Amino acid sequence: MKNQPANITVLLALYKFYMQKIVIIGNGIAGITAARHIRKLSDHEITVISGETDHFFSRTALMYIYMGHMTYENTKPYEDWFWDKNNINLKRAWVKSIDFDDKKIKFESGETQMYDKLILATGSQSNKFGWPGQDLEGVQGLYSYQDLELMEKNTQNIDRAIILGGGLIGVEMAEMLHSRHITVTYLIREKHFWDNMLPKEEATLIDGHLYKHGIDLRQETELEEILDDGNGKVKAIKTKSGEVIECQFVGLTVGVHPNIDLVKESKVETDRGILVDEYLQTNIPDVYAIGDCAQLRNPPNHRRAIEAVWYAGRMMGETVARTVVGKKTEYKPGIWFNSAKFFDIEYQNYGTVLPQCPDDSSSFYWECDDHEKCMKIIYKKDSLEVQGVNLFGIRNRHEVWDKWLNEKRSLDYIIARLPEANFDPEFYKHWEGEIQEKFNEEFPEKSVEVRKKGFLEKIFG
């Protein structure tokens, strides 16, 4: 009996170690992946907090809800019963503040919740740059489910919309509005669409594709102000050149930034995002940050400090799950890749392809006669070692390019084996032969065997 208090103390300590309260703020891909993998690895108590929606949904599918291709229910990867079955608590609430000393979360409702370990997965926010009129009714960005609901309301029975900002969200919004036969004028301050990310050839190709779909693309055009109709609604925009364009909706799609409002004035160290080490831990013990809101203090040479892409959030979620359950794991994202869609053109990128080719590198570029398919490969001038590839209108296998880039393969090696990377189904035309012929013209001393046309290509061309 004398030892009972000590035994109880030990048991309580063991229980606390093995049954920790893990709280995740944010139910996007990063937060939910963390929750799922923590559950796979442990029996810890898990709570996911989100004020946006009750359940996790695919944020990249928001546009398809608006276009009528999907419903909100279709965008949820897991059935609603999945969370109870896997003993993951979901709490619909907005967080007001966090007491890091007492490990206590305070909600807007006045409720509180304790945690042992906290994972911040608060995502991104749409950028605004202080334009006059940017808070008028009918002016908005597109990131959250609430933004989608607002866009549904703001675009009812309108004739003309203005989109500002040449990025991926902007082209998605253009396609959304175009699907409802709304005239779209698209303002970008650059010479070409997304030319802060794409080389000139690819950016020009996308310009042409936007024109083809009836988008009124205005290059090198900047917004001066958004004009009020006198009742708090947008009626037009004025450009810096003085042109006034009437509209009833303005989409602000000039990028996003990490959503750090919750911790900006706290002890958590921030820069543009929440600063984390290689284990995704902040400067506060037992507090981690993942996904769009996280900024790596020391990113790998081939990656950026902030990467607002879904697969980076997924990898961070899986990595941090191992660390918080005691299997300390370093975040190693590997070779960069990305994919997107510009109306009908699919885009893939593997490795590093900068808008301006580095001095020690050169490029191999092929473009189809229809100006809707192209491939650009960046390689070192001295060794021909491939650094990265852009693909438009052609689908290649991620695992093949990842392997080639990790093995530091040369341009001629890859061109000779292009069919290995092809991802298009049997009834799609294959373009490897034309690409190989172009390579042989440019590099006759390293010519490769040209892929012969298959049976279907011989028949249908």
Coordinates of C-alpha atoms in Angstrom, one line a residue:
M1 CA 0.0 0.0 0.0
K2 CA 2.9 2.3 0.8
N3 CA 4.0 2.2 -2.9
Q4 CA 0.5 2.9 -4.3
P5 CA 0.9 6.7 -4.8
A6 CA 4.2 6.1 -6.6
N7 CA 2.6 3.4 -8.8
I8 CA -0.3 5.6 -9.6
T9 CA 2.1 8.4 -10.5
V10 CA 4.0 6.1 -12.9
L11 CA 0.8 4.8 -14.4
L12 CA -0.5 8.3 -15.0
A13 CA 2.8 9.4 -16.6
L14 CA 2.7 6.3 -18.8
Y15 CA -0.9 7.0 -19.8
K16 CA -0.1 10.6 -20.6
F17 CA 2.8 9.5 -22.8
Y18 CA 0.8 6.9 -24.6
M19 CA -2.5 8.7 -24.8
Q20 CA -1.6 12.3 -25.7
K21 CA -4.2 14.9 -26.8
I22 CA -3.1 15.9 -30.3
V23 CA -4.9 18.9 -31.8
I24 CA -4.7 19.9 -35.5
I25 CA -6.0 23.3 -36.5
G26 CA -7.1 23.1 -40.2
N27 CA -8.8 20.3 -42.1
G28 CA -7.1 20.6 -45.5
I29 CA -4.9 18.0 -47.1
A30 CA -2.0 18.7 -44.7
G31 CA -4.0 18.5 -41.4
I32 CA -6.2 15.5 -42.5
T33 CA -3.2 13.6 -43.7
A34 CA -1.5 14.2 -40.3
A35 CA -4.6 13.0 -38.5
R36 CA -4.9 9.8 -40.6
H37 CA -1.3 8.8 -40.2
I38 CA -1.2 9.6 -36.5
R39 CA -4.2 7.2 -36.1
K40 CA -2.4 4.5 -38.1
L41 CA 0.6 4.8 -35.8
S42 CA -1.0 5.4 -32.4
D43 CA -4.1 5.4 -30.2
H44 CA -3.6 9.1 -29.2
E45 CA -6.7 11.3 -28.9
I46 CA -6.9 13.3 -32.1
T47 CA -9.0 16.4 -32.7
V48 CA -9.2 18.3 -36.0
I49 CA -10.5 21.9 -35.8
S50 CA -11.9 23.8 -38.7
G51 CA -14.3 26.7 -39.0
E52 CA -14.6 26.3 -42.8
T53 CA -16.4 23.0 -43.2
D54 CA -17.5 20.1 -41.1
H55 CA -15.6 17.6 -43.2
F56 CA -12.4 17.5 -45.3
F57 CA -13.0 18.2 -49.0
S58 CA -10.8 18.5 -52.1
R59 CA -10.0 22.2 -52.4
T60 CA -8.8 21.8 -56.0
A61 CA -12.3 20.7 -56.9
L62 CA -14.1 23.9 -55.9
M63 CA -14.2 25.0 -59.5
Y64 CA -16.0 21.9 -60.6
I65 CA -18.8 22.6 -58.1
Y66 CA -19.4 26.0 -59.6
M67 CA -19.3 24.6 -63.1
G68 CA -21.8 21.9 -62.3
H69 CA -19.5 18.9 -62.8
M70 CA -19.6 17.9 -59.1
T71 CA -21.5 18.5 -55.9
Y72 CA -19.9 19.4 -52.6
E73 CA -20.6 15.8 -51.5
N74 CA -18.6 14.5 -54.5
T75 CA -15.5 16.4 -53.3
K76 CA -15.3 14.6 -49.9
P77 CA -12.7 11.8 -50.3
Y78 CA -14.1 10.0 -47.2
E79 CA -17.6 9.1 -46.1
D80 CA -18.9 11.1 -43.1
W81 CA -18.8 7.9 -41.0
F82 CA -15.0 7.5 -41.6
W83 CA -14.1 9.9 -38.8
D84 CA -16.1 8.2 -36.1
K85 CA -14.9 4.8 -37.3
N86 CA -11.3 5.9 -37.0
N87 CA -11.8 7.7 -33.7
I88 CA -10.9 11.1 -35.1
N89 CA -12.8 14.0 -33.5
L90 CA -14.0 16.8 -35.7
K91 CA -14.8 20.2 -34.2
R92 CA -16.4 22.9 -36.3
A93 CA -15.2 26.1 -34.7
W94 CA -13.1 29.2 -35.3
V95 CA -10.0 29.6 -33.1
K96 CA -9.6 33.0 -31.4
S97 CA -6.2 32.5 -29.7
I98 CA -3.7 30.0 -28.4
D99 CA -2.1 30.0 -24.9
F100 CA 1.2 28.3 -25.6
D101 CA 2.3 28.4 -21.9
D102 CA -0.8 26.5 -20.7
K103 CA -1.3 24.6 -23.9
K104 CA -4.9 25.9 -24.2
I105 CA -6.9 26.8 -27.3
K106 CA -9.5 29.5 -27.0
F107 CA -12.5 29.5 -29.5
E108 CA -14.6 32.5 -30.7
S109 CA -17.5 30.9 -28.8
G110 CA -15.7 31.2 -25.5
E111 CA -14.9 27.5 -25.2
T112 CA -11.4 26.2 -24.6
Q113 CA -9.6 23.0 -25.4
M114 CA -6.3 21.6 -24.0
Y115 CA -3.6 19.9 -26.0
D116 CA -0.4 18.0 -25.5
K117 CA 0.9 18.5 -29.0
L118 CA -0.4 21.0 -31.5
I119 CA -0.2 21.0 -35.3
L120 CA -0.9 24.2 -37.2
A121 CA -2.3 23.6 -40.7
T122 CA -4.1 26.9 -41.3
G123 CA -3.5 27.1 -45.0
S124 CA -3.3 30.3 -47.2
Q125 CA -5.2 33.5 -47.7
S126 CA -5.8 35.4 -50.9
N127 CA -3.6 38.4 -51.5
K128 CA -4.9 42.0 -51.5
F129 CA -2.7 45.0 -52.3
G130 CA -4.7 47.9 -51.0
W131 CA -6.5 48.9 -54.2
P132 CA -9.3 51.5 -53.8
G133 CA -12.6 49.6 -53.9
Q134 CA -11.2 46.2 -53.2
D135 CA -13.7 45.7 -50.4
L136 CA -16.8 46.5 -52.5
E137 CA -19.5 43.9 -53.0
G138 CA -18.7 41.8 -56.0
V139 CA -15.0 41.9 -55.4
Q140 CA -13.4 38.7 -54.0
G141 CA -10.7 36.0 -54.1
L142 CA -11.2 32.3 -54.4
Y143 CA -9.6 30.0 -51.8
S144 CA -12.1 28.7 -49.3
Y145 CA -15.5 27.1 -49.5
Q146 CA -17.0 30.3 -48.2
D147 CA -15.4 32.1 -51.1
L148 CA -17.1 29.7 -53.5
E149 CA -20.5 30.4 -51.9
L150 CA -19.8 34.1 -52.2
M151 CA -18.8 33.8 -55.8
E152 CA -22.1 31.9 -56.5
K153 CA -24.0 34.8 -55.0
N154 CA -21.8 37.6 -56.6
T155 CA -22.1 36.2 -60.2
Q156 CA -25.8 35.7 -60.4
N157 CA -27.2 37.3 -63.6
I158 CA -24.0 39.3 -64.4
D159 CA -22.7 40.0 -67.9
R160 CA -19.1 40.8 -67.5
A161 CA -16.3 40.0 -65.1
I162 CA -12.7 41.2 -64.6
I163 CA -10.0 38.9 -63.3
L164 CA -6.8 40.3 -61.9
G165 CA -3.6 38.3 -61.7
G166 CA -1.9 35.8 -64.0
G167 CA -1.7 32.6 -61.9
L168 CA -3.4 29.3 -61.6
I169 CA -6.3 30.5 -59.5
G170 CA -7.0 33.2 -62.1
V171 CA -7.2 30.8 -65.0
E172 CA -9.4 28.5 -63.0
M173 CA -11.8 31.4 -62.2
A174 CA -11.7 32.4 -65.9
E175 CA -12.8 28.9 -66.9
M176 CA -15.5 28.9 -64.2
L177 CA -17.0 32.2 -65.4
H178 CA -16.6 31.2 -69.1
S179 CA -18.6 28.0 -68.4
R180 CA -21.6 30.3 -67.5
H181 CA -21.2 32.4 -70.7
I182 CA -20.0 35.4 -68.7
T183 CA -17.6 37.7 -70.7
V184 CA -14.2 37.6 -69.0
T185 CA -11.5 40.3 -69.3
Y186 CA -8.3 39.1 -67.7
L187 CA -5.7 41.7 -66.6
I188 CA -2.1 40.7 -66.1
R189 CA 0.8 43.1 -65.6
E190 CA 3.3 40.8 -67.2
K191 CA 4.0 40.3 -70.9
H192 CA 2.6 36.8 -70.9
F193 CA 0.4 34.7 -68.7
W194 CA 2.3 33.3 -65.7
D195 CA 5.6 34.3 -67.1
N196 CA 7.1 34.6 -63.6
M197 CA 6.9 30.8 -63.6
L198 CA 7.0 29.8 -67.3
P199 CA 9.6 30.4 -70.0
K200 CA 8.5 32.5 -72.9
E201 CA 7.6 29.7 -75.3
E202 CA 5.2 28.0 -72.8
A203 CA 3.7 31.3 -71.6
T204 CA 3.0 32.3 -75.2
L205 CA 1.4 29.0 -75.9
I206 CA -1.0 29.5 -72.9
D207 CA -1.7 33.1 -74.1
G208 CA -2.9 31.7 -77.4
H209 CA -5.0 29.0 -75.7
L210 CA -6.8 31.6 -73.6
Y211 CA -7.5 33.7 -76.7
K212 CA -8.9 30.6 -78.4
H213 CA -11.4 30.2 -75.6
G214 CA -12.7 33.8 -75.9
I215 CA -10.9 35.2 -72.9
D216 CA -10.1 38.9 -73.3
L217 CA -6.5 38.8 -72.1
R218 CA -4.9 42.2 -71.5
Q219 CA -1.1 41.9 -71.0
E220 CA 1.0 44.5 -69.3
T221 CA -2.2 46.1 -67.8
E222 CA -2.4 47.1 -64.1
L223 CA -5.3 48.0 -61.9
E224 CA -5.6 51.6 -60.6
E225 CA -8.9 51.3 -58.7
I226 CA -12.3 49.5 -58.5
L227 CA -15.2 51.8 -59.0
D228 CA -18.3 52.0 -56.8
D229 CA -21.9 52.1 -58.3
G230 CA -22.9 54.4 -55.4
N231 CA -24.5 51.5 -53.4
G232 CA -21.4 49.7 -52.3
K233 CA -21.2 47.4 -55.4
V234 CA -18.6 47.2 -58.1
K235 CA -19.6 48.9 -61.4
A236 CA -16.2 49.1 -63.2
I237 CA -12.5 49.1 -62.9
K238 CA -10.0 51.7 -64.0
T239 CA -6.5 50.7 -65.3
K240 CA -3.4 52.7 -64.7
S241 CA -3.5 53.8 -68.4
G242 CA -6.9 55.4 -67.6
E243 CA -9.2 52.9 -69.4
V244 CA -12.5 52.2 -67.6
I245 CA -14.0 48.8 -68.1
E246 CA -17.5 48.1 -66.9
C247 CA -18.2 44.9 -64.9
Q248 CA -20.3 43.5 -62.1
F249 CA -17.6 41.2 -60.7
V250 CA -13.9 41.4 -60.0
G251 CA -11.9 38.3 -59.1
L252 CA -8.7 39.1 -57.2
T253 CA -6.4 36.2 -58.0
V254 CA -3.0 37.8 -57.4
G255 CA -1.7 34.8 -55.5
V256 CA -2.0 33.7 -51.9
H257 CA 0.1 34.0 -48.7
P258 CA 0.5 31.8 -45.6
N259 CA -2.4 32.3 -43.2
I260 CA -0.5 33.2 -40.0
D261 CA -3.0 35.6 -38.5
L262 CA -3.7 33.3 -35.5
V263 CA 0.0 33.3 -34.3
K264 CA 1.4 36.5 -35.8
E265 CA 1.4 38.4 -32.5
S266 CA 2.4 35.3 -30.4
K267 CA 5.6 33.7 -29.3
V268 CA 5.7 31.6 -32.5
E269 CA 8.4 32.8 -34.8
T270 CA 7.1 33.9 -38.2
D271 CA 8.4 35.4 -41.4
R272 CA 6.2 35.1 -44.5
G273 CA 5.0 31.8 -42.9
I274 CA 5.3 30.0 -39.6
L275 CA 9.0 29.1 -39.4
V276 CA 9.8 25.4 -38.9
D277 CA 12.9 23.2 -38.8
E278 CA 13.6 20.0 -40.8
Y279 CA 11.2 18.2 -38.4
L280 CA 8.4 20.8 -39.1
Q281 CA 8.6 22.0 -35.5
T282 CA 8.3 25.6 -34.6
N283 CA 10.3 27.4 -31.9
I284 CA 7.7 26.4 -29.4
P285 CA 8.0 22.9 -27.9
D286 CA 5.3 20.5 -29.0
V287 CA 4.0 22.9 -31.7
Y288 CA 4.4 22.1 -35.4
A289 CA 3.3 23.7 -38.6
I290 CA 2.6 22.0 -42.0
G291 CA 1.1 22.8 -45.4
D292 CA 0.7 26.2 -46.9
C293 CA 1.2 28.1 -43.7
A294 CA 4.7 26.6 -43.0
Q295 CA 8.0 28.1 -44.0
L296 CA 11.1 26.0 -43.9
R297 CA 14.0 27.7 -42.2
N298 CA 16.5 25.8 -44.3
P299 CA 14.8 24.5 -47.5
P300 CA 16.7 22.0 -49.7
N301 CA 18.5 23.6 -52.6
H302 CA 15.9 22.3 -55.1
R303 CA 12.9 23.4 -53.1
R304 CA 11.3 26.6 -52.0
A305 CA 10.8 27.7 -48.4
I306 CA 7.0 27.9 -48.9
E307 CA 5.2 25.5 -51.2
A308 CA 1.5 26.0 -51.5
V309 CA 0.8 22.8 -53.4
W310 CA -1.4 20.0 -52.2
Y311 CA 1.2 17.2 -52.4
A312 CA 3.7 19.1 -50.3
G313 CA 1.0 19.4 -47.6
R314 CA 0.3 15.7 -47.9
M315 CA 3.9 14.8 -47.5
M316 CA 4.3 17.2 -44.5
G317 CA 1.2 15.7 -42.9
E318 CA 2.6 12.2 -43.2
T319 CA 6.1 13.3 -42.0
V320 CA 4.9 15.2 -38.9
A321 CA 2.6 12.3 -37.9
R322 CA 5.7 10.1 -37.4
T323 CA 7.4 12.8 -35.4
V324 CA 4.6 13.5 -33.0
V325 CA 4.1 9.8 -32.1
G326 CA 7.8 9.5 -31.2
K327 CA 9.3 8.4 -34.6
K328 CA 11.2 11.6 -35.3
T329 CA 11.4 12.0 -39.1
E330 CA 13.0 14.7 -41.2
Y331 CA 11.0 16.2 -44.0
K332 CA 12.6 15.3 -47.3
P333 CA 10.3 16.4 -50.2
G334 CA 12.5 15.0 -53.0
I335 CA 12.4 16.2 -56.6
W336 CA 10.0 19.1 -57.2
F337 CA 6.9 18.4 -59.4
N338 CA 3.7 20.2 -60.1
S339 CA 0.6 19.8 -62.4
A340 CA -2.2 22.0 -63.4
K341 CA -4.8 22.5 -66.2
F342 CA -5.3 25.5 -68.4
F343 CA -8.8 25.0 -69.9
D344 CA -8.1 22.0 -72.2
I345 CA -4.3 21.9 -71.8
E346 CA -2.8 19.7 -69.0
Y347 CA 0.5 20.8 -67.6
Q348 CA 3.2 18.8 -65.8
N349 CA 6.5 20.0 -64.4
Y350 CA 9.3 17.8 -63.0
G351 CA 12.5 19.2 -61.6
T352 CA 13.7 22.8 -62.2
V353 CA 12.5 24.8 -65.2
L354 CA 13.0 28.6 -64.6
P355 CA 11.5 31.4 -66.6
Q356 CA 15.0 32.4 -67.6
C357 CA 17.4 29.5 -68.4
P358 CA 20.6 29.7 -66.2
D359 CA 23.9 30.6 -67.9
D360 CA 25.3 27.1 -67.4
S361 CA 22.3 25.4 -69.0
S362 CA 20.4 25.2 -72.2
S363 CA 17.0 24.0 -73.4
F364 CA 15.6 21.5 -75.8
Y365 CA 12.1 22.6 -77.0
W366 CA 9.5 20.9 -79.2
E367 CA 6.1 22.2 -80.0
C368 CA 3.3 20.5 -82.0
D369 CA 1.9 22.2 -85.0
D370 CA -1.4 22.7 -83.2
H371 CA 0.3 24.9 -80.6
E372 CA -1.4 23.1 -77.8
K373 CA 1.3 20.5 -77.0
C374 CA 5.0 21.1 -76.2
M375 CA 7.9 19.8 -74.2
K376 CA 10.8 21.8 -72.8
I377 CA 13.8 20.1 -71.2
I378 CA 16.5 22.0 -69.4
Y379 CA 20.0 20.5 -69.3
K380 CA 23.5 21.3 -68.3
K381 CA 25.6 22.6 -71.3
D382 CA 28.7 20.6 -70.3
S383 CA 27.3 17.2 -69.4
L384 CA 23.8 17.3 -70.9
E385 CA 22.5 16.3 -67.4
V386 CA 18.8 17.0 -67.4
Q387 CA 17.6 19.5 -64.7
G388 CA 13.9 19.6 -65.4
V389 CA 11.0 19.3 -67.9
N390 CA 7.8 21.1 -68.7
L391 CA 5.0 19.2 -70.5
F392 CA 1.9 20.7 -72.0
G393 CA -0.8 18.6 -73.5
I394 CA 1.2 15.4 -73.1
R395 CA 1.0 13.2 -70.0
N396 CA 4.1 11.5 -68.6
R397 CA 4.6 9.2 -65.7
H398 CA 5.8 10.8 -62.5
E399 CA 7.8 7.8 -61.2
V400 CA 9.8 7.7 -64.5
W401 CA 10.8 11.3 -64.5
D402 CA 11.5 11.2 -60.8
K403 CA 13.8 8.2 -61.4
W404 CA 15.6 9.9 -64.3
L405 CA 16.2 13.1 -62.4
N406 CA 17.4 11.4 -59.3
E407 CA 19.8 9.3 -61.4
K408 CA 21.0 12.6 -63.1
R409 CA 20.4 11.1 -66.6
S410 CA 21.5 13.0 -69.7
L411 CA 19.3 14.5 -72.4
D412 CA 20.1 11.9 -75.1
Y413 CA 19.5 9.0 -72.6
I414 CA 16.0 10.4 -71.8
I415 CA 15.0 11.3 -75.3
A416 CA 15.9 7.7 -76.4
R417 CA 13.6 6.3 -73.7
L418 CA 10.7 8.8 -73.8
P419 CA 8.1 6.1 -74.6
E420 CA 8.8 4.6 -71.1
A421 CA 7.4 7.8 -69.6
N422 CA 4.2 8.0 -71.7
F423 CA 1.0 8.0 -69.7
D424 CA -1.6 8.5 -72.4
P425 CA -4.1 5.6 -73.0
E426 CA -3.9 3.4 -76.1
F427 CA -6.2 5.4 -78.3
Y428 CA -4.2 8.7 -77.8
K429 CA -1.7 9.7 -80.4
H430 CA 1.9 9.4 -79.1
W431 CA 4.4 12.2 -79.9
E432 CA 7.7 10.6 -78.9
G433 CA 8.7 10.0 -82.5
E434 CA 8.3 13.7 -83.5
I435 CA 10.2 14.8 -80.4
Q436 CA 13.0 12.3 -81.2
E437 CA 13.2 13.5 -84.8
K438 CA 13.5 17.1 -83.5
F439 CA 16.3 16.0 -81.2
N440 CA 18.2 14.2 -84.0
E441 CA 18.1 17.4 -86.1
E442 CA 19.6 19.5 -83.2
F443 CA 22.0 16.8 -82.0
P444 CA 23.0 14.7 -85.0
E445 CA 26.2 13.5 -83.2
K446 CA 23.9 11.9 -80.5
S447 CA 21.0 10.8 -82.6
V448 CA 18.6 8.3 -81.1
E449 CA 16.4 5.6 -82.7
V450 CA 13.1 7.2 -83.5
R451 CA 10.0 5.6 -82.1
K452 CA 8.1 3.9 -84.9
K453 CA 4.4 4.6 -85.2
G454 CA 2.0 2.1 -83.7
F455 CA -0.8 0.4 -85.6
L456 CA -3.5 3.0 -84.6
E457 CA -1.2 5.9 -85.4
K458 CA -0.6 4.5 -88.9
I459 CA -4.3 4.4 -89.5
F460 CA -5.4 7.6 -87.8
G461 CA -2.2 9.7 -88.1

